[in-house]
Every structure is written in structure tokens, then in C-alpha cells.
PDB file of C-alpha atoms in Angstrom:
ATOM      1  CA  MET A   1       9.218   6.052 -11.750  1.00 90.00           C
ATOM      2  CA  ILE A   2       9.316   9.419 -10.023  1.00 93.00           C
ATOM      3  CA  GLU A   3      11.223  10.830  -7.052  1.00 94.00           C
ATOM      4  CA  ILE A   4       9.450  13.026  -4.490  1.00 94.00           C
ATOM      5  CA  VAL A   5      11.109  15.053  -1.724  1.00 94.00           C
ATOM      6  CA  CYS A   6       9.327  15.194   1.649  1.00 93.00           C
ATOM      7  CA  ASN A   7      10.424  17.792   4.207  1.00 92.00           C
ATOM      8  CA  ASP A   8       9.069  18.127   7.751  1.00 89.00           C
ATOM      9  CA  ARG A   9      10.899  21.428   8.429  1.00 88.00           C
ATOM     10  CA  LEU A  10      12.388  19.902  11.590  1.00 88.00           C
ATOM     11  CA  GLY A  11      15.556  18.598   9.966  1.00 87.00           C
ATOM     12  CA  LYS A  12      14.155  15.470   8.327  1.00 87.00           C
ATOM     13  CA  LYS A  13      14.178  15.504   4.542  1.00 92.00           C
ATOM     14  CA  VAL A  14      13.698  12.271   2.592  1.00 94.00           C
ATOM     15  CA  ARG A  15      13.645  11.368  -1.085  1.00 94.00           C
ATOM     16  CA  ILE A  16      11.165   8.659  -2.030  1.00 93.00           C
ATOM     17  CA  LYS A  17      11.022   6.795  -5.335  1.00 94.00           C
ATOM     18  CA  CYS A  18       7.555   5.590  -6.352  1.00 93.00           C
ATOM     19  CA  ASN A  19       5.173   5.271  -9.285  1.00 91.00           C
ATOM     20  CA  THR A  20       2.466   7.741 -10.259  1.00 90.00           C
ATOM     21  CA  ASN A  21      -0.231   5.058  -9.927  1.00 92.00           C
ATOM     22  CA  ASP A  22       0.645   4.429  -6.234  1.00 91.00           C
ATOM     23  CA  THR A  23      -1.920   5.687  -3.749  1.00 93.00           C
ATOM     24  CA  THR A  24      -1.030   8.246  -1.109  1.00 94.00           C
ATOM     25  CA  GLY A  25      -1.415   5.521   1.536  1.00 93.00           C
ATOM     26  CA  ASP A  26       1.188   3.387  -0.262  1.00 93.00           C
ATOM     27  CA  PHE A  27       3.460   6.413  -0.491  1.00 94.00           C
ATOM     28  CA  LYS A  28       3.140   6.983   3.269  1.00 93.00           C
ATOM     29  CA  LYS A  29       4.224   3.374   3.839  1.00 94.00           C
ATOM     30  CA  LEU A  30       7.360   4.054   1.773  1.00 93.00           C
ATOM     31  CA  ILE A  31       8.041   7.100   3.955  1.00 93.00           C
ATOM     32  CA  GLU A  32       7.566   4.913   7.045  1.00 93.00           C
ATOM     33  CA  ALA A  33      10.214   2.512   5.753  1.00 93.00           C
ATOM     34  CA  GLN A  34      12.791   5.329   5.527  1.00 91.00           C
ATOM     35  CA  THR A  35      11.914   7.448   8.571  1.00 90.00           C
ATOM     36  CA  GLY A  36      10.530   4.957  11.091  1.00 90.00           C
ATOM     37  CA  THR A  37       7.408   7.055  11.727  1.00 90.00           C
ATOM     38  CA  ARG A  38       4.127   5.110  11.593  1.00 94.00           C
ATOM     39  CA  TRP A  39       2.345   5.667   8.257  1.00 93.00           C
ATOM     40  CA  ASN A  40      -0.998   6.480   9.889  1.00 93.00           C
ATOM     41  CA  LYS A  41       0.639   9.318  11.873  1.00 93.00           C
ATOM     42  CA  ILE A  42       1.931  11.029   8.697  1.00 93.00           C
ATOM     43  CA  VAL A  43       0.010  13.867   7.008  1.00 93.00           C
ATOM     44  CA  LEU A  44       1.122  15.023   3.560  1.00 92.00           C
ATOM     45  CA  LYS A  45       0.319  18.566   2.445  1.00 91.00           C
ATOM     46  CA  THR A  46       1.165  21.094  -0.187  1.00 90.00           C
ATOM     47  CA  TRP A  47      -0.042  24.565   0.757  1.00 88.00           C
ATOM     48  CA  TYR A  48      -3.549  23.933   2.098  1.00 89.00           C
ATOM     49  CA  THR A  49      -4.257  20.672   0.279  1.00 88.00           C
ATOM     50  CA  ILE A  50      -4.233  17.613   2.541  1.00 92.00           C
ATOM     51  CA  PHE A  51      -3.780  14.419   0.527  1.00 92.00           C
ATOM     52  CA  LYS A  52      -6.277  11.579   1.126  1.00 93.00           C
ATOM     53  CA  ASP A  53      -4.954   8.009   1.449  1.00 91.00           C
ATOM     54  CA  HIS A  54      -7.086   6.358  -1.248  1.00 93.00           C
ATOM     55  CA  VAL A  55      -6.284   8.739  -4.140  1.00 94.00           C
ATOM     56  CA  SER A  56      -3.327   8.048  -6.444  1.00 92.00           C
ATOM     57  CA  LEU A  57      -0.393  10.415  -6.808  1.00 91.00           C
ATOM     58  CA  GLY A  58      -1.146  10.856 -10.512  1.00 90.00           C
ATOM     59  CA  ASP A  59      -4.655  12.082  -9.723  1.00 92.00           C
ATOM     60  CA  TYR A  60      -3.152  14.759  -7.467  1.00 91.00           C
ATOM     61  CA  GLU A  61      -0.793  15.687 -10.338  1.00 92.00           C
ATOM     62  CA  ILE A  62       2.305  14.971  -8.282  1.00 91.00           C
ATOM     63  CA  TYR A  63       5.248  14.867 -10.661  1.00 89.00           C
ATOM     64  CA  ASP A  64       8.960  14.047 -10.549  1.00 91.00           C
ATOM     65  CA  GLY A  65      11.009  16.273  -8.246  1.00 90.00           C
ATOM     66  CA  MET A  66       8.014  17.765  -6.426  1.00 92.00           C
ATOM     67  CA  ASN A  67       8.330  18.834  -2.771  1.00 92.00           C
ATOM     68  CA  LEU A  68       5.693  17.821  -0.225  1.00 93.00           C
ATOM     69  CA  GLU A  69       5.317  19.006   3.346  1.00 93.00           C
ATOM     70  CA  LEU A  70       5.446  16.262   5.962  1.00 93.00           C
ATOM     71  CA  TYR A  71       3.411  16.724   9.159  1.00 92.00           C
ATOM     72  CA  TYR A  72       2.702  14.423  12.092  1.00 92.00           C
ATOM     73  CA  GLN A  73      -0.590  13.802  13.926  1.00 88.00           C
TER      74      GLN A  73
END
């Protein structure tokens, strides 16, 4: 189990616990449970990489303690 920090740079910073075999879509649903923002309105980025919903976190090499940028559509 890993813990990932998501920051939207607008004052909302959440820590999410998940598994590395979870997809990015599943991870967005965990973010929705904590923030109240609809999961399909969330965009996850790190630098210029936008994460697709069907790819697992392990495939993107997201590890424990990593920071992701949280954007809204």
C-alpha cells in the first residue's frame, strides 16, 4: 500500500492511500471520496504528463510519497 499526495495549488492538499495495481480512474474515485469533486472532472498531472484513466499507477511508476498535481476540467 502506498500513499500519494495530491495538491491543486489552490489550498486543497489530500493524501490518498491506494495500491500500485489500482488504475488512475480508481485513484480519481478515491480522490472524489475525500474532496467531493466529481472523478471525471479531475485531471492528474506531473510536469507535462497527463495520466490516462485505464493505466495502473505501477505502470506510470508512481511510488510511495510521490506528489501529483491536481487540476479540474
